[in-house]
Amino acid sequence: NAGVTQTPKFRILKIGQSMTLQCTQDMNHNYMYWYRQDPGMGLKLIYYSVGAGITDKGEVPNGYNVSRSTTEDFPLRLELAAPSQTSVYFCASSFMGWESYEQYFGPGTRLTVT
Amino acid sequence: DQQVKQNSPSLSVQEGRISILNCDYTNSMFDYFLWYKKYPAEGPTFLISISSIKDKNEDGRFTVFLNKSAKHLSLHIVPSQPGDSAVYFCAASVGRDDKIIFGKGTRLHILP
């Protein structure tokens, strides 16, 4: 099992550009999440999904969009990138069952917007 | 407003001694708590959790203590090892719900 994979690892965007951060998990988890981590800060939830076709906003959704067409994939779209979106982005997944709750994280995508 | 607070940005502990990482929370509805460990350039990894029906949970060298009246939890690592040097995040949620709220993290340095 590869677990949670994210691409790309690094990206530099110019202000106003768009991009999609890819996230795939092979653990058949029903829940998936996107977080951002700013320097010296904890992780903040951007969007999450409880299953294919269902997404919902987290704490900091502005400037982002998501879709969940399959169980495995949960891409995060940045439209009109802004310097405030410079951060490390983590995708995570979990199986929301009674016995299991912990989230499994990908290695992160470091994004710089200049 | 921070609902999960880790007031110590960093902590240094001698190898072999006990490391104690602290976490406070403000939302009395939280009833499930987790600790994650993060190495540089990697995603966080789950370490240990505790439900509010317990006041202690142990897993090998790691023990989490929960004091609901004080809205405080702590992670004890004993004995501390060099591989324990990492950032530790405290996190909390309302039930086994969908949103976990993370603290800012504490960087633990294990000194040789």
XYZ file of C-alpha atoms in Angstrom, chain A residues 8-103:
96
model
C 3.509 17.785 -6.781
C 5.927 17.984 -3.834
C 6.827 21.597 -4.565
C 5.342 24.317 -6.732
C 5.913 28.023 -7.319
C 2.966 29.950 -8.708
C 2.638 33.522 -9.851
C -0.186 35.614 -8.431
C -3.381 34.951 -10.348
C -2.355 31.548 -11.685
C -4.363 28.407 -10.997
C -3.346 24.870 -10.174
C -4.637 21.561 -8.892
C -3.017 19.671 -6.044
C -3.533 15.955 -6.479
C -4.260 13.494 -3.686
C -4.808 9.746 -3.952
C -5.270 7.090 -1.291
C -5.300 3.329 -1.769
C -6.685 2.307 1.618
C -10.352 2.457 0.593
C -10.960 5.155 3.192
C -14.287 6.903 3.023
C -13.165 10.215 4.540
C -10.620 12.524 2.935
C -9.350 15.949 3.985
C -7.249 18.876 2.872
C -5.291 20.908 5.404
C -2.867 23.774 5.157
C -0.079 24.469 7.586
C 1.404 27.938 7.771
C 4.793 28.448 9.478
C 4.544 28.090 13.259
C 0.894 27.208 13.060
C -1.201 24.100 13.394
C -3.071 22.445 10.588
C -6.207 24.161 9.406
C -8.922 22.225 7.586
C -9.742 23.560 4.125
C -12.257 21.027 2.811
C -13.239 17.469 3.575
C -15.260 14.693 2.008
C -17.190 11.885 3.667
C -17.479 9.866 0.468
C -17.539 10.072 -3.301
C -19.743 12.906 -4.467
C -19.921 14.595 -1.047
C -17.728 17.509 0.035
C -17.989 20.165 2.704
C -16.131 23.273 3.835
C -13.687 23.323 6.693
C -12.258 26.303 8.587
C -10.505 28.068 5.695
C -12.211 27.213 2.365
C -11.993 30.593 0.622
C -9.948 30.529 -2.571
C -10.166 26.746 -2.949
C -12.411 24.178 -4.556
C -12.579 20.413 -4.325
C -14.294 17.493 -5.969
C -14.587 13.815 -5.072
C -15.631 11.740 -8.037
C -14.002 8.523 -6.782
C -13.185 7.033 -3.384
C -9.472 7.233 -4.138
C -9.000 10.795 -5.400
C -9.585 14.174 -3.780
C -7.995 17.011 -5.802
C -7.744 20.546 -4.432
C -8.078 23.405 -6.897
C -6.595 26.846 -6.336
C -8.112 29.546 -8.523
C -6.405 32.943 -8.802
C -3.517 32.164 -6.481
C -2.651 34.802 -3.870
C 0.456 35.212 -1.658
C -1.726 34.331 1.365
C -2.012 30.827 -0.077
C 1.710 30.223 0.354
C 1.700 27.232 2.676
C 2.288 23.512 2.996
C -0.766 21.521 1.984
C -1.512 18.118 3.441
C -4.054 15.631 2.252
C -5.319 12.990 4.680
C -7.742 10.108 4.744
C -9.472 8.037 7.389
C -11.866 5.198 7.776
C -14.603 6.577 9.963
C -15.514 3.434 11.770
C -16.111 2.831 15.461
C -12.777 1.097 15.895
C -10.708 3.401 13.778
C -10.547 7.121 13.611
C -7.008 8.320 13.057
C -6.174 10.170 9.896
